[in-house]
Amino acid sequence: MDETLLTDSKQITAENTAAIKAAVEQGVYFVPNTGRNFLTVQDNLQQLGLYQKKDAYVISFNGGAVVENYQNRILLVNEMPFAQVEALFKLGVQAQYCVHVYTLDKLYIWNMQQDEIDYLAGRINGWIDLDKPDISQLRGQRLVKILFSVPTRAERKKVEQVVHEQFSFPLNVTFSSDRYIEFNPVTADKGKASLALGTRLGIKPAEIIAIGDNSNDLAMIQQAGLGVSVQNGRQFVKDVADYIAKRDNNHSAVAEVIEKFVLKHTS
């Protein structure tokens, strides 16, 4: 979604919308695959004609959940144990980062900053501010992801190293939006979730196209039959992609991919 399908102004271009609708008309599944909660993309689904649609899907929380759009029916969840989330939360609090904790239907944020509010505006609304550095009230809830907002890539890499050194439990650690380090259970990534949904729908990995821009997209780009980086993708994403779009997220890169690899072959 962000930095791939959405422009920097958080919109889906008319060209992207038209291409996606044309592909869906021809029987293609278009599945937003996002690190965000599936509830935050409902307006986008409306624009694409996929809102509350049966046999249409969203992959959310970096593969933490697979959801059918109709009645937001949860098909698959990769939960994180509370003890792991709490340990990571305490690390983020100690470093004074802005920390996001995701349950299946809510987002809790500690140490919200103005630049974070500015970034989330138009993407995520309705989060719950934690008034103290404590998540004991979330014990027993279905936790799916935790992330820190960390200002530089060098610092994010340092945090990744500290986490691997300090904690023995396995994690899927990724980066997104040039501001976040994200933590999922090791069973959850966008690639595994894409293949699991494909299996459910009778679609082979070779028949899946994945389009992304950052580290949390790597698994799906590597595991799909055709992995694509948008032009604004990070270099390490371009290095593993089968195709690098000529356009960036502000110039309908998703439409370029659909027109090149989908519509011309199914028309």
PDB file of C-alpha atoms in Angstrom:
ATOM      1  CA  MET A   1       0.000   0.000   0.000  1.00  0.00           C
ATOM      2  CA  ASP A   2       2.163   2.867   1.271  1.00  0.00           C
ATOM      3  CA  GLU A   3       4.944   3.904  -1.111  1.00  0.00           C
ATOM      4  CA  THR A   4       3.761   1.300  -3.670  1.00  0.00           C
ATOM      5  CA  LEU A   5       0.051   1.650  -4.478  1.00  0.00           C
ATOM      6  CA  LEU A   6      -0.515   4.957  -2.691  1.00  0.00           C
ATOM      7  CA  THR A   7       1.109   8.196  -3.772  1.00  0.00           C
ATOM      8  CA  ASP A   8       3.067  10.300  -1.317  1.00  0.00           C
ATOM      9  CA  SER A   9      -0.180  12.258  -0.829  1.00  0.00           C
ATOM     10  CA  LYS A  10      -1.842   8.959   0.226  1.00  0.00           C
ATOM     11  CA  GLN A  11      -4.043   8.609  -2.850  1.00  0.00           C
ATOM     12  CA  ILE A  12      -4.641   5.883  -5.444  1.00  0.00           C
ATOM     13  CA  THR A  13      -4.235   7.428  -8.882  1.00  0.00           C
ATOM     14  CA  ALA A  14      -7.047   7.233 -11.426  1.00  0.00           C
ATOM     15  CA  GLU A  15      -4.772   5.177 -13.683  1.00  0.00           C
ATOM     16  CA  ASN A  16      -4.065   2.649 -10.931  1.00  0.00           C
ATOM     17  CA  THR A  17      -7.774   2.435 -10.107  1.00  0.00           C
ATOM     18  CA  ALA A  18      -8.741   1.824 -13.728  1.00  0.00           C
ATOM     19  CA  ALA A  19      -6.073  -0.845 -14.242  1.00  0.00           C
ATOM     20  CA  ILE A  20      -6.993  -2.690 -11.043  1.00  0.00           C
ATOM     21  CA  LYS A  21     -10.693  -2.659 -11.913  1.00  0.00           C
ATOM     22  CA  ALA A  22      -9.908  -3.937 -15.420  1.00  0.00           C
ATOM     23  CA  ALA A  23      -7.845  -6.800 -14.017  1.00  0.00           C
ATOM     24  CA  VAL A  24     -10.551  -7.756 -11.510  1.00  0.00           C
ATOM     25  CA  GLU A  25     -13.125  -7.693 -14.333  1.00  0.00           C
ATOM     26  CA  GLN A  26     -11.017 -10.305 -16.102  1.00  0.00           C
ATOM     27  CA  GLY A  27     -11.034 -12.585 -13.058  1.00  0.00           C
ATOM     28  CA  VAL A  28      -7.763 -11.535 -11.435  1.00  0.00           C
ATOM     29  CA  TYR A  29      -7.563 -11.286  -7.640  1.00  0.00           C
ATOM     30  CA  PHE A  30      -6.156  -7.938  -6.550  1.00  0.00           C
ATOM     31  CA  VAL A  31      -5.092  -8.296  -2.917  1.00  0.00           C
ATOM     32  CA  PRO A  32      -3.689  -5.341  -0.972  1.00  0.00           C
ATOM     33  CA  ASN A  33      -0.803  -6.715   1.094  1.00  0.00           C
ATOM     34  CA  THR A  34       0.000  -4.250   3.850  1.00  0.00           C
ATOM     35  CA  GLY A  35       1.697  -3.886   7.194  1.00  0.00           C
ATOM     36  CA  ARG A  36      -1.341  -1.980   8.382  1.00  0.00           C
ATOM     37  CA  ASN A  37      -4.583  -3.151   9.941  1.00  0.00           C
ATOM     38  CA  PHE A  38      -7.105  -4.259   7.314  1.00  0.00           C
ATOM     39  CA  LEU A  39      -9.618  -1.801   8.798  1.00  0.00           C
ATOM     40  CA  THR A  40      -7.449   1.131   7.670  1.00  0.00           C
ATOM     41  CA  VAL A  41      -7.784   0.294   3.966  1.00  0.00           C
ATOM     42  CA  GLN A  42     -11.573   0.210   3.753  1.00  0.00           C
ATOM     43  CA  ASP A  43     -11.770   3.567   1.925  1.00  0.00           C
ATOM     44  CA  ASN A  44      -9.197   2.295  -0.567  1.00  0.00           C
ATOM     45  CA  LEU A  45     -11.259  -0.857  -1.105  1.00  0.00           C
ATOM     46  CA  GLN A  46     -14.309   1.288  -1.813  1.00  0.00           C
ATOM     47  CA  GLN A  47     -12.398   3.216  -4.470  1.00  0.00           C
ATOM     48  CA  LEU A  48     -11.294  -0.051  -6.091  1.00  0.00           C
ATOM     49  CA  GLY A  49     -14.746  -1.642  -6.004  1.00  0.00           C
ATOM     50  CA  LEU A  50     -13.597  -4.312  -3.521  1.00  0.00           C
ATOM     51  CA  TYR A  51     -15.310  -3.081  -0.362  1.00  0.00           C
ATOM     52  CA  GLN A  52     -17.336  -5.795   1.406  1.00  0.00           C
ATOM     53  CA  LYS A  53     -16.978  -7.950  -1.690  1.00  0.00           C
ATOM     54  CA  LYS A  54     -17.171 -11.723  -1.391  1.00  0.00           C
ATOM     55  CA  ASP A  55     -14.166 -13.695  -2.658  1.00  0.00           C
ATOM     56  CA  ALA A  56     -11.931 -10.613  -2.398  1.00  0.00           C
ATOM     57  CA  TYR A  57      -9.170 -10.316   0.184  1.00  0.00           C
ATOM     58  CA  VAL A  58      -6.663  -8.225   2.128  1.00  0.00           C
ATOM     59  CA  ILE A  59      -3.417  -9.443   3.678  1.00  0.00           C
ATOM     60  CA  SER A  60      -2.688  -7.364   6.756  1.00  0.00           C
ATOM     61  CA  PHE A  61      -0.045  -6.821   9.465  1.00  0.00           C
ATOM     62  CA  ASN A  62       2.803  -8.032   7.170  1.00  0.00           C
ATOM     63  CA  GLY A  63       1.103 -11.404   6.846  1.00  0.00           C
ATOM     64  CA  GLY A  64      -0.243 -11.413  10.379  1.00  0.00           C
ATOM     65  CA  ALA A  65      -3.790 -11.871   9.087  1.00  0.00           C
ATOM     66  CA  VAL A  66      -5.601 -12.810   5.884  1.00  0.00           C
ATOM     67  CA  VAL A  67      -9.098 -11.364   5.652  1.00  0.00           C
ATOM     68  CA  GLU A  68     -12.008 -11.769   3.255  1.00  0.00           C
ATOM     69  CA  ASN A  69     -13.448  -8.339   2.523  1.00  0.00           C
ATOM     70  CA  TYR A  70     -17.056  -9.430   2.966  1.00  0.00           C
ATOM     71  CA  GLN A  71     -17.863  -8.799   6.631  1.00  0.00           C
ATOM     72  CA  ASN A  72     -14.082  -8.619   7.261  1.00  0.00           C
ATOM     73  CA  ARG A  73     -13.997 -12.358   7.833  1.00  0.00           C
ATOM     74  CA  ILE A  74     -10.687 -13.474   9.368  1.00  0.00           C
ATOM     75  CA  LEU A  75      -9.294 -16.490   7.513  1.00  0.00           C
ATOM     76  CA  LEU A  76      -5.814 -16.754   9.019  1.00  0.00           C
ATOM     77  CA  VAL A  77      -4.036 -15.165  11.986  1.00  0.00           C
ATOM     78  CA  ASN A  78      -0.394 -15.326  13.068  1.00  0.00           C
ATOM     79  CA  GLU A  79      -0.471 -14.164  16.674  1.00  0.00           C
ATOM     80  CA  MET A  80       2.404 -13.009  18.877  1.00  0.00           C
ATOM     81  CA  PRO A  81       2.649 -14.231  22.480  1.00  0.00           C
ATOM     82  CA  PHE A  82       2.023 -11.445  24.970  1.00  0.00           C
ATOM     83  CA  ALA A  83       5.381 -12.022  26.694  1.00  0.00           C
ATOM     84  CA  GLN A  84       7.248 -11.365  23.439  1.00  0.00           C
ATOM     85  CA  VAL A  85       5.286  -8.212  22.663  1.00  0.00           C
ATOM     86  CA  GLU A  86       5.772  -6.952  26.206  1.00  0.00           C
ATOM     87  CA  ALA A  87       9.532  -7.552  26.076  1.00  0.00           C
ATOM     88  CA  LEU A  88       9.812  -5.636  22.804  1.00  0.00           C
ATOM     89  CA  PHE A  89       7.539  -2.889  24.108  1.00  0.00           C
ATOM     90  CA  LYS A  90       9.789  -2.358  27.132  1.00  0.00           C
ATOM     91  CA  LEU A  91      12.819  -2.123  24.827  1.00  0.00           C
ATOM     92  CA  GLY A  92      11.095   0.545  22.716  1.00  0.00           C
ATOM     93  CA  VAL A  93      10.021   2.494  25.791  1.00  0.00           C
ATOM     94  CA  GLN A  94      13.549   2.396  27.210  1.00  0.00           C
ATOM     95  CA  ALA A  95      14.880   3.869  23.949  1.00  0.00           C
ATOM     96  CA  GLN A  96      12.092   6.499  23.963  1.00  0.00           C
ATOM     97  CA  TYR A  97      10.781   5.469  20.535  1.00  0.00           C
ATOM     98  CA  CYS A  98       7.214   5.912  19.434  1.00  0.00           C
ATOM     99  CA  VAL A  99       5.849   2.351  19.776  1.00  0.00           C
ATOM    100  CA  HIS A 100       2.823   0.855  17.979  1.00  0.00           C
ATOM    101  CA  VAL A 101       1.152  -2.314  19.266  1.00  0.00           C
ATOM    102  CA  TYR A 102      -1.420  -3.984  17.021  1.00  0.00           C
ATOM    103  CA  THR A 103      -4.272  -6.227  18.051  1.00  0.00           C
ATOM    104  CA  LEU A 104      -6.543  -7.639  15.351  1.00  0.00           C
ATOM    105  CA  ASP A 105      -8.809  -4.613  15.470  1.00  0.00           C
ATOM    106  CA  LYS A 106      -7.025  -1.841  17.375  1.00  0.00           C
ATOM    107  CA  LEU A 107      -3.778   0.112  17.361  1.00  0.00           C
ATOM    108  CA  TYR A 108      -2.231   1.276  20.633  1.00  0.00           C
ATOM    109  CA  ILE A 109       0.528   3.900  20.517  1.00  0.00           C
ATOM    110  CA  TRP A 110       2.985   4.969  23.210  1.00  0.00           C
ATOM    111  CA  ASN A 111       4.963   8.232  23.011  1.00  0.00           C
ATOM    112  CA  MET A 112       3.135   9.730  20.034  1.00  0.00           C
ATOM    113  CA  GLN A 113       5.072  12.546  18.331  1.00  0.00           C
ATOM    114  CA  GLN A 114       3.863  15.263  15.958  1.00  0.00           C
ATOM    115  CA  ASP A 115       5.862  13.950  12.995  1.00  0.00           C
ATOM    116  CA  GLU A 116       4.229  10.571  13.555  1.00  0.00           C
ATOM    117  CA  ILE A 117       0.775  12.154  13.619  1.00  0.00           C
ATOM    118  CA  ASP A 118       1.623  13.916  10.354  1.00  0.00           C
ATOM    119  CA  TYR A 119       2.718  10.656   8.729  1.00  0.00           C
ATOM    120  CA  LEU A 120      -0.307   8.680   9.901  1.00  0.00           C
ATOM    121  CA  ALA A 121      -2.855  11.315   8.869  1.00  0.00           C
ATOM    122  CA  GLY A 122      -4.812   9.962   5.924  1.00  0.00           C
ATOM    123  CA  ARG A 123      -3.406   6.484   6.462  1.00  0.00           C
ATOM    124  CA  ILE A 124      -4.470   5.486   9.960  1.00  0.00           C
ATOM    125  CA  ASN A 125      -7.043   7.110  12.196  1.00  0.00           C
ATOM    126  CA  GLY A 126      -8.534   6.167  15.537  1.00  0.00           C
ATOM    127  CA  TRP A 127      -5.493   4.819  17.354  1.00  0.00           C
ATOM    128  CA  ILE A 128      -5.523   4.620  21.138  1.00  0.00           C
ATOM    129  CA  ASP A 129      -2.892   6.651  22.989  1.00  0.00           C
ATOM    130  CA  LEU A 130      -1.347   4.756  25.876  1.00  0.00           C
ATOM    131  CA  ASP A 131      -1.229   7.088  28.871  1.00  0.00           C
ATOM    132  CA  LYS A 132       1.536   5.121  30.557  1.00  0.00           C
ATOM    133  CA  PRO A 133       4.323   2.789  29.354  1.00  0.00           C
ATOM    134  CA  ASP A 134       2.422  -0.381  30.178  1.00  0.00           C
ATOM    135  CA  ILE A 135       0.499  -2.879  28.040  1.00  0.00           C
ATOM    136  CA  SER A 136      -0.632  -5.275  30.767  1.00  0.00           C
ATOM    137  CA  GLN A 137      -4.230  -4.444  29.801  1.00  0.00           C
ATOM    138  CA  LEU A 138      -3.592  -6.153  26.454  1.00  0.00           C
ATOM    139  CA  ARG A 139      -2.852  -9.522  28.020  1.00  0.00           C
ATOM    140  CA  GLY A 140      -5.270 -12.063  26.555  1.00  0.00           C
ATOM    141  CA  GLN A 141      -5.929 -10.041  23.400  1.00  0.00           C
ATOM    142  CA  ARG A 142      -4.940 -11.261  19.933  1.00  0.00           C
ATOM    143  CA  LEU A 143      -1.652  -9.439  19.318  1.00  0.00           C
ATOM    144  CA  VAL A 144      -0.261  -9.532  15.798  1.00  0.00           C
ATOM    145  CA  LYS A 145       2.509  -6.934  15.477  1.00  0.00           C
ATOM    146  CA  ILE A 146       4.610  -4.342  17.266  1.00  0.00           C
ATOM    147  CA  LEU A 147       6.800  -1.670  15.691  1.00  0.00           C
ATOM    148  CA  PHE A 148       9.065   1.226  16.613  1.00  0.00           C
ATOM    149  CA  SER A 149       9.366   4.509  14.763  1.00  0.00           C
ATOM    150  CA  VAL A 150      13.133   4.954  14.440  1.00  0.00           C
ATOM    151  CA  PRO A 151      14.471   8.008  12.570  1.00  0.00           C
ATOM    152  CA  THR A 152      17.405   6.593  10.566  1.00  0.00           C
ATOM    153  CA  ARG A 153      18.214   3.369   8.744  1.00  0.00           C
ATOM    154  CA  ALA A 154      21.501   3.036  10.619  1.00  0.00           C
ATOM    155  CA  GLU A 155      19.662   3.194  13.932  1.00  0.00           C
ATOM    156  CA  ARG A 156      17.025   0.743  12.723  1.00  0.00           C
ATOM    157  CA  LYS A 157      19.765  -1.725  11.808  1.00  0.00           C
ATOM    158  CA  LYS A 158      21.319  -1.234  15.242  1.00  0.00           C
ATOM    159  CA  VAL A 159      17.951  -1.953  16.896  1.00  0.00           C
ATOM    160  CA  GLU A 160      17.615  -5.111  14.798  1.00  0.00           C
ATOM    161  CA  GLN A 161      21.023  -6.296  16.030  1.00  0.00           C
ATOM    162  CA  VAL A 162      20.158  -5.542  19.654  1.00  0.00           C
ATOM    163  CA  VAL A 163      16.873  -7.452  19.377  1.00  0.00           C
ATOM    164  CA  HIS A 164      18.578 -10.519  17.925  1.00  0.00           C
ATOM    165  CA  GLU A 165      21.249 -10.401  20.637  1.00  0.00           C
ATOM    166  CA  GLN A 166      18.921  -9.727  23.546  1.00  0.00           C
ATOM    167  CA  PHE A 167      15.962 -12.008  22.776  1.00  0.00           C
ATOM    168  CA  SER A 168      16.067 -15.720  22.053  1.00  0.00           C
ATOM    169  CA  PHE A 169      12.577 -16.027  20.579  1.00  0.00           C
ATOM    170  CA  PRO A 170      12.371 -16.074  16.763  1.00  0.00           C
ATOM    171  CA  LEU A 171      11.011 -13.003  15.000  1.00  0.00           C
ATOM    172  CA  ASN A 172      10.382 -11.724  11.515  1.00  0.00           C
ATOM    173  CA  VAL A 173      12.060  -8.292  11.609  1.00  0.00           C
ATOM    174  CA  THR A 174      11.439  -5.912   8.703  1.00  0.00           C
ATOM    175  CA  PHE A 175      11.636  -2.229   7.800  1.00  0.00           C
ATOM    176  CA  SER A 176       9.015  -0.043   6.145  1.00  0.00           C
ATOM    177  CA  SER A 177       8.309   3.516   5.029  1.00  0.00           C
ATOM    178  CA  ASP A 178      11.885   4.589   5.823  1.00  0.00           C
ATOM    179  CA  ARG A 179      10.783   5.115   9.439  1.00  0.00           C
ATOM    180  CA  TYR A 180       9.704   1.833  11.029  1.00  0.00           C
ATOM    181  CA  ILE A 181      11.275  -1.348  12.324  1.00  0.00           C
ATOM    182  CA  GLU A 182       8.519  -3.957  12.567  1.00  0.00           C
ATOM    183  CA  PHE A 183       8.282  -7.205  14.513  1.00  0.00           C
ATOM    184  CA  ASN A 184       6.065 -10.143  13.605  1.00  0.00           C
ATOM    185  CA  PRO A 185       6.140 -13.774  14.672  1.00  0.00           C
ATOM    186  CA  VAL A 186       8.515 -15.751  12.506  1.00  0.00           C
ATOM    187  CA  THR A 187       5.506 -17.540  10.976  1.00  0.00           C
ATOM    188  CA  ALA A 188       4.219 -14.278   9.518  1.00  0.00           C
ATOM    189  CA  ASP A 189       5.447 -12.511   6.420  1.00  0.00           C
ATOM    190  CA  LYS A 190       3.816 -11.175   3.288  1.00  0.00           C
ATOM    191  CA  GLY A 191       5.198 -14.014   1.198  1.00  0.00           C
ATOM    192  CA  LYS A 192       3.910 -16.872   3.362  1.00  0.00           C
ATOM    193  CA  ALA A 193       0.504 -15.212   3.572  1.00  0.00           C
ATOM    194  CA  SER A 194       0.363 -14.704  -0.201  1.00  0.00           C
ATOM    195  CA  LEU A 195       1.149 -18.344  -0.877  1.00  0.00           C
ATOM    196  CA  ALA A 196      -1.325 -19.495   1.787  1.00  0.00           C
ATOM    197  CA  LEU A 197      -4.086 -17.439   0.202  1.00  0.00           C
ATOM    198  CA  GLY A 198      -3.045 -18.689  -3.215  1.00  0.00           C
ATOM    199  CA  THR A 199      -3.326 -22.292  -2.025  1.00  0.00           C
ATOM    200  CA  ARG A 200      -6.788 -21.557  -0.639  1.00  0.00           C
ATOM    201  CA  LEU A 201      -7.839 -20.139  -4.017  1.00  0.00           C
ATOM    202  CA  GLY A 202      -6.147 -22.811  -6.130  1.00  0.00           C
ATOM    203  CA  ILE A 203      -3.517 -20.397  -7.423  1.00  0.00           C
ATOM    204  CA  LYS A 204       0.076 -21.552  -7.866  1.00  0.00           C
ATOM    205  CA  PRO A 205       3.026 -19.404  -6.686  1.00  0.00           C
ATOM    206  CA  ALA A 206       4.077 -19.052 -10.336  1.00  0.00           C
ATOM    207  CA  GLU A 207       0.741 -17.347 -11.027  1.00  0.00           C
ATOM    208  CA  ILE A 208       1.204 -14.665  -8.357  1.00  0.00           C
ATOM    209  CA  ILE A 209       2.623 -11.182  -8.987  1.00  0.00           C
ATOM    210  CA  ALA A 210       3.899  -9.257  -5.954  1.00  0.00           C
ATOM    211  CA  ILE A 211       4.691  -5.527  -6.094  1.00  0.00           C
ATOM    212  CA  GLY A 212       6.538  -3.683  -3.330  1.00  0.00           C
ATOM    213  CA  ASP A 213       9.177  -1.194  -2.305  1.00  0.00           C
ATOM    214  CA  ASN A 214      10.777  -2.043   1.055  1.00  0.00           C
ATOM    215  CA  SER A 215      12.101  -4.749   3.330  1.00  0.00           C
ATOM    216  CA  ASN A 216       8.714  -5.961   4.550  1.00  0.00           C
ATOM    217  CA  ASP A 217       7.897  -6.704   0.876  1.00  0.00           C
ATOM    218  CA  LEU A 218      10.981  -8.828   0.233  1.00  0.00           C
ATOM    219  CA  ALA A 219       9.428 -12.166   1.207  1.00  0.00           C
ATOM    220  CA  MET A 220       6.510 -11.832  -1.192  1.00  0.00           C
ATOM    221  CA  ILE A 221       8.685 -10.467  -3.999  1.00  0.00           C
ATOM    222  CA  GLN A 222      11.050 -13.419  -3.631  1.00  0.00           C
ATOM    223  CA  GLN A 223       8.349 -16.072  -3.277  1.00  0.00           C
ATOM    224  CA  ALA A 224       5.923 -14.923  -5.971  1.00  0.00           C
ATOM    225  CA  GLY A 225       6.192 -16.092  -9.536  1.00  0.00           C
ATOM    226  CA  LEU A 226       6.933 -12.518 -10.579  1.00  0.00           C
ATOM    227  CA  GLY A 227       8.425 -10.161  -8.014  1.00  0.00           C
ATOM    228  CA  VAL A 228       8.312  -6.452  -8.847  1.00  0.00           C
ATOM    229  CA  SER A 229       9.912  -3.379  -7.315  1.00  0.00           C
ATOM    230  CA  VAL A 230       8.423   0.015  -8.018  1.00  0.00           C
ATOM    231  CA  GLN A 231      10.927   2.594  -9.239  1.00  0.00           C
ATOM    232  CA  ASN A 232      11.091   4.226  -5.801  1.00  0.00           C
ATOM    233  CA  GLY A 233      11.828   0.872  -4.164  1.00  0.00           C
ATOM    234  CA  ARG A 234      14.933   0.484  -2.038  1.00  0.00           C
ATOM    235  CA  GLN A 235      17.980  -0.810  -3.910  1.00  0.00           C
ATOM    236  CA  PHE A 236      18.035  -4.103  -2.006  1.00  0.00           C
ATOM    237  CA  VAL A 237      14.456  -4.696  -3.198  1.00  0.00           C
ATOM    238  CA  LYS A 238      15.395  -3.915  -6.793  1.00  0.00           C
ATOM    239  CA  ASP A 239      18.314  -6.310  -6.485  1.00  0.00           C
ATOM    240  CA  VAL A 240      15.998  -9.306  -5.922  1.00  0.00           C
ATOM    241  CA  ALA A 241      13.078  -8.224  -8.121  1.00  0.00           C
ATOM    242  CA  ASP A 242      12.347  -9.947 -11.418  1.00  0.00           C
ATOM    243  CA  TYR A 243      11.135  -6.658 -12.857  1.00  0.00           C
ATOM    244  CA  ILE A 244      11.738  -3.036 -11.858  1.00  0.00           C
ATOM    245  CA  ALA A 245       8.899  -0.727 -12.807  1.00  0.00           C
ATOM    246  CA  LYS A 246       9.814   2.331 -14.829  1.00  0.00           C
ATOM    247  CA  ARG A 247       7.360   4.387 -12.805  1.00  0.00           C
ATOM    248  CA  ASP A 248       7.264   5.182  -9.095  1.00  0.00           C
ATOM    249  CA  ASN A 249       4.358   5.225  -6.655  1.00  0.00           C
ATOM    250  CA  ASN A 250       3.461   8.785  -7.639  1.00  0.00           C
ATOM    251  CA  HIS A 251       3.133   7.851 -11.300  1.00  0.00           C
ATOM    252  CA  SER A 252       0.950   4.714 -11.285  1.00  0.00           C
ATOM    253  CA  ALA A 253       3.618   2.019 -11.081  1.00  0.00           C
ATOM    254  CA  VAL A 254       0.973  -0.589 -10.226  1.00  0.00           C
ATOM    255  CA  ALA A 255      -0.929   0.246 -13.407  1.00  0.00           C
ATOM    256  CA  GLU A 256       2.292  -0.169 -15.392  1.00  0.00           C
ATOM    257  CA  VAL A 257       2.739  -3.691 -14.016  1.00  0.00           C
ATOM    258  CA  ILE A 258      -0.879  -4.692 -14.580  1.00  0.00           C
ATOM    259  CA  GLU A 259      -0.864  -3.381 -18.142  1.00  0.00           C
ATOM    260  CA  LYS A 260       2.426  -5.091 -18.943  1.00  0.00           C
ATOM    261  CA  PHE A 261       1.940  -8.491 -17.307  1.00  0.00           C
ATOM    262  CA  VAL A 262      -1.786  -8.970 -16.755  1.00  0.00           C
ATOM    263  CA  LEU A 263      -4.082  -7.212 -19.203  1.00  0.00           C
ATOM    264  CA  LYS A 264      -2.065  -7.864 -22.351  1.00  0.00           C
ATOM    265  CA  HIS A 265      -1.943 -11.595 -21.544  1.00  0.00           C
ATOM    266  CA  THR A 266      -5.602 -12.035 -20.615  1.00  0.00           C
ATOM    267  CA  SER A 267      -7.286  -9.856 -23.205  1.00  0.00           C
TER     268      SER A 267
END
